Structures are given as C-alpha cells and as structure tokens.
XYZ file of C-alpha atoms in Angstrom:
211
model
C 0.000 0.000 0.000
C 2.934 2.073 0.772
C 4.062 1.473 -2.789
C 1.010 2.155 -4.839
C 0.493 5.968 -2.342
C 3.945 7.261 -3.306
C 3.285 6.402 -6.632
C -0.103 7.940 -7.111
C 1.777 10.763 -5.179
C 4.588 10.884 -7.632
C 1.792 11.036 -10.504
C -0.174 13.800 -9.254
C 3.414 15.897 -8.846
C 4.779 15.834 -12.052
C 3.786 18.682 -14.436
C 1.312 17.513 -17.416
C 2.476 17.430 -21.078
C 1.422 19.319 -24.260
C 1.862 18.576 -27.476
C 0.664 19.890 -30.583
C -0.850 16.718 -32.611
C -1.228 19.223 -35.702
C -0.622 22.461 -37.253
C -1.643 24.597 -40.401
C -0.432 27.430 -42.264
C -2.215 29.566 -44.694
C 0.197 28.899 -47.849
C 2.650 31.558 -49.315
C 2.483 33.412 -45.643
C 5.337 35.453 -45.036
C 6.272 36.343 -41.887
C 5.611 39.933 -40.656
C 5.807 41.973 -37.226
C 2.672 42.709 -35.408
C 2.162 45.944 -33.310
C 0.250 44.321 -30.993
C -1.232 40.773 -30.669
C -4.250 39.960 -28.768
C -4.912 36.433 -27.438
C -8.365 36.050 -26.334
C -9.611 32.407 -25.297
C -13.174 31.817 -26.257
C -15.307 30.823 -22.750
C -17.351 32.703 -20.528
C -15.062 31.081 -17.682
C -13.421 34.530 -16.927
C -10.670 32.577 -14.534
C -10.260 29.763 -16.155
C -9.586 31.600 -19.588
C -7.674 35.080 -18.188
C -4.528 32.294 -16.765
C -4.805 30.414 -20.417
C -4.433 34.444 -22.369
C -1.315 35.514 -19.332
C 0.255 32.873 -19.696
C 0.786 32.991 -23.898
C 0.981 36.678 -23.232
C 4.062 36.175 -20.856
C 5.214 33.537 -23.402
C 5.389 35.907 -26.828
C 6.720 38.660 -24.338
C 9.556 36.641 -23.566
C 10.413 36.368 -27.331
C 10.095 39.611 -28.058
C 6.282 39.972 -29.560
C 4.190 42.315 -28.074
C 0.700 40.876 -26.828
C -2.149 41.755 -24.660
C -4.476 39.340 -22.853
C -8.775 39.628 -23.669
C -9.393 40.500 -21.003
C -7.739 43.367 -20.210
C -9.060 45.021 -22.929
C -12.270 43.380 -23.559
C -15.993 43.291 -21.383
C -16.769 40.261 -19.665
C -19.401 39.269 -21.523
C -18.107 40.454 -24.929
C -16.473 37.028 -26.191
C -18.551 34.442 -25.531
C -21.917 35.754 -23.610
C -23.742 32.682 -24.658
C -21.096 30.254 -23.298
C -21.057 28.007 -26.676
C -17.557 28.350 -27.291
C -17.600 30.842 -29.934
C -17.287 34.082 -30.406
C -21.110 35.812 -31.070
C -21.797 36.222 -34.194
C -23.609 39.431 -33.437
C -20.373 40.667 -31.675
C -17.619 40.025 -34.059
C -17.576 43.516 -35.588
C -18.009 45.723 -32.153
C -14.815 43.188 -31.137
C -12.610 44.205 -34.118
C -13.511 47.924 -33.750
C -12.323 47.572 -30.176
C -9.198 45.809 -30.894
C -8.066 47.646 -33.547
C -8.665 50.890 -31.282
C -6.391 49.279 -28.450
C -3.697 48.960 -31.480
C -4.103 45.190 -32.252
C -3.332 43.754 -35.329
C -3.158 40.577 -34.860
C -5.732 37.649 -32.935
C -4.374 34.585 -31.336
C -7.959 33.004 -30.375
C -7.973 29.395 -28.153
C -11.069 27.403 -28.225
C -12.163 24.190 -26.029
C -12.760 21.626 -28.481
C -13.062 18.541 -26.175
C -12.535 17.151 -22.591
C -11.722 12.880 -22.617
C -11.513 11.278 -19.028
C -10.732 7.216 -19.090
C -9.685 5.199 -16.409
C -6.304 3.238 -16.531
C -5.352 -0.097 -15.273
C -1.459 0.013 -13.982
C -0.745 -3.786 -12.997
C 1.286 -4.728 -9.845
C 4.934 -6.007 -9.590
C 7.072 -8.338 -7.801
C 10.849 -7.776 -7.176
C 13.197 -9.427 -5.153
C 14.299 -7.625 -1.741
C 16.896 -8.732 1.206
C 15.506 -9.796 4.456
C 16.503 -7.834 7.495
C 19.170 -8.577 9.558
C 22.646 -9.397 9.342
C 23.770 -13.108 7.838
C 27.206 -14.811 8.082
C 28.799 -16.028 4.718
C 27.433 -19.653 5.780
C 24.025 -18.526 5.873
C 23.574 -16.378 2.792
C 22.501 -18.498 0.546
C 19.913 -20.117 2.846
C 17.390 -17.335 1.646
C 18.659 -14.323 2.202
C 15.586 -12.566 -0.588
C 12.537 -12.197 -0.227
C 9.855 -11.721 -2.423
C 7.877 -8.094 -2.290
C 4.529 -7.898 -4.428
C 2.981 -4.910 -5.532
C -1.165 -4.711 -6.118
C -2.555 -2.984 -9.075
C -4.124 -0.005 -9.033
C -6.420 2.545 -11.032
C -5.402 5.813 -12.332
C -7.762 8.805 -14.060
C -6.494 10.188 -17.258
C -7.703 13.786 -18.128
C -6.653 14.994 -21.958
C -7.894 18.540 -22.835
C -7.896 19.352 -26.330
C -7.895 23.173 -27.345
C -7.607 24.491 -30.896
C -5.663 27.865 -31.675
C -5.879 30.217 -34.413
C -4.244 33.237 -35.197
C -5.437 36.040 -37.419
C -4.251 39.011 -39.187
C -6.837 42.067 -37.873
C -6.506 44.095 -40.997
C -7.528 41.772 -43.561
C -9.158 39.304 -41.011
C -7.860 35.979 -42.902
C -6.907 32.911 -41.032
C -3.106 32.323 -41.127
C -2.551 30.051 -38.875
C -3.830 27.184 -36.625
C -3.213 24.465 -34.078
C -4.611 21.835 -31.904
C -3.090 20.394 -29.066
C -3.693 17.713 -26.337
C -2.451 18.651 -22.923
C -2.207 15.169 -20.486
C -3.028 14.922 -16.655
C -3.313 18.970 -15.698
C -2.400 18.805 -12.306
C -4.202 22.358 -12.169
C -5.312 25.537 -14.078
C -2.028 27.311 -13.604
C -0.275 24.126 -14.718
C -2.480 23.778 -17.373
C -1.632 26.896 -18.777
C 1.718 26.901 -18.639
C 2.007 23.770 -20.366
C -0.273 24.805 -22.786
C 1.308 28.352 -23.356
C 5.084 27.121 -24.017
C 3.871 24.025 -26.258
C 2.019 26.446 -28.282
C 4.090 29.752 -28.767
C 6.947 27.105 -29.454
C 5.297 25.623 -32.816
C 3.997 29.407 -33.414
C 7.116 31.688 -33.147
C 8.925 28.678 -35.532
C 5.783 28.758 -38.031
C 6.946 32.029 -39.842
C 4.356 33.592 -39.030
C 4.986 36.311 -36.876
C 8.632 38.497 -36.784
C 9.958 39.334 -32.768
C-alpha cells in the first residue's frame, strides 16, 4: 500500500504534457511583425480563460512579440456571452472595432474543443528484496531474498484538447492554426503553462509572426 500511495503521489506531482498533434499554415504566408497581438480564449469562464491568455501573453513577451491578454481590454461578456464556445456572431464587428482601437493587429484566439476522461489499469509487480538482519557467509545463501509484491491499481487520465488560431486584424484571414492535447493537468495554472510554451513554441517557428 505504501508502494502504490507514493506512486499515485509521484503522478499527481509531475507537471502535465502538451503537445501539438497538428498544425496549419495559410500557404505563401510570409512572416511579418505585429504591433500588438491579442490572445483572447473563447469561454465565458473569466478565470479559467484570463490564466490560459497571461500565460501565452508572458510567453510571446519573452520572445520579443508584443501581446495583450482579452481580457484586459475586452468586457466580460463580450467574447462568448452565450457560453457556446464561440465568439457571437452578433459581436464580431463591435470586437474588431475595439481591438483595432487598443492597437491590435493581430488575434491569437484558443477554443475548447473537447474534454476525454478514461480510467487506466497500472498492474502490480514483484521484485526481489533482502531480508533484514545481518547473515554470516554460511548462511547467505539459505534465503537471504525475499519476495515483495505490488497490487494494481487505477489511475484517471484527463486529456484537454484546445484548438488555436491566429489572425491578421486588418484583412481578417486565417493564417494560422493548431490543436493540441495537454495530459493529466495537475491544475489551471499548470495547465496553462504547459499549454502556453507548447504552443508559442510551434507558433514563433511557423513564420508567421517576426519578434
């Protein structure tokens, strides 16, 4: 029992993994520098989003690109005040008037596309272990091992799937996209971290966007 807690322990530790099962560019894209990028996540979660746009934010910022979160610079309720997913349809144009008077020029959007949960089976082990105590060389090979056995156990798997797209404000075309699988979040801040540096890694080596 000992055994199986410091390895569910160990499990819920380590930091979960990102990685980007596919990516897209809109062909004969040349890169180009943006004044200001905006990376707004598409939920009507206002926590749960704001970490997920900070943490890209801090990302780009670190490579040079200048970017500012949704939410700083957007209401509430603008995004997503129907909580579908999507930006409203009746909203897109009052949103690009209101970016492009904060200076933005380009759109870095993330959207939830699905949640899996399955269960895992991890079977149990058996190694070989010395008894305690102290043996004389005559004795040794008496039995000096015994045998340990390990029980199986059950562990949850979480995958989160988000899509990304980034768009050029001015002429509003789609120039890039991504979807990525992040395993086991151990938390939202984790999550986003993850998520962020998996992400801005594929799209600062795209050739899409000049530091």
């Amino acid at each position: 029992s000992i055994v199986v807690l410091f390895a569910l322990i160990y499990l819920q530790s380590c930091s979960s993994v990102t990685t980007v099962s596919g990516t897209w560019k809109k062909p004969a894209t040349a890169a180009q520098r943006y004044k200001k990028i905006a990376v707004i996540g598409l939920s009507g979660d206002i926590v749960k989003r704001s970490a997920v746009e900070k943490a890209i934010v801090n990302q780009l910022a670190a490579s040079g690109i200048t970017a500012v979160a949704g939410t700083n610079i957007l209401p509430d309720n603008m995004v997503d005040g129907d909580h579908d997913g999507k930006v409203d349809q009746d909203k897109k144009d009052k949103i690009a008037a209101l970016l492009e008077k904060q200076g933005v020029d380009g759109v870095l959007t993330i959207s939830l596309v699905n949640v899996k949960e399955s269960e895992q089976y991890v079977p149990g082990t058996n190694f070989y272990t010395p008894y305690s105590g102290y043996y004389g060389f005559n004795n040794y090979y008496f039995g000096a091992y015994n045998m340990v056995n390990t029980p199986g156990y059950y562990v949850k798997n979480t995958n989160i799937f988000l899509a990304s797209n980034f768009y050029n404000l001015d002429t509003q075309q789609l120039l890039w996209s991504a979807q990525t699988n992040t395993g086991n979040p151990t938390s939202l801040s984790d999550l986003a971290t993850s998520y962020a540096s998996a992400l801005c890694e594929k799209f600062l080596s795209a050739g899409v966007v000049k530091p």
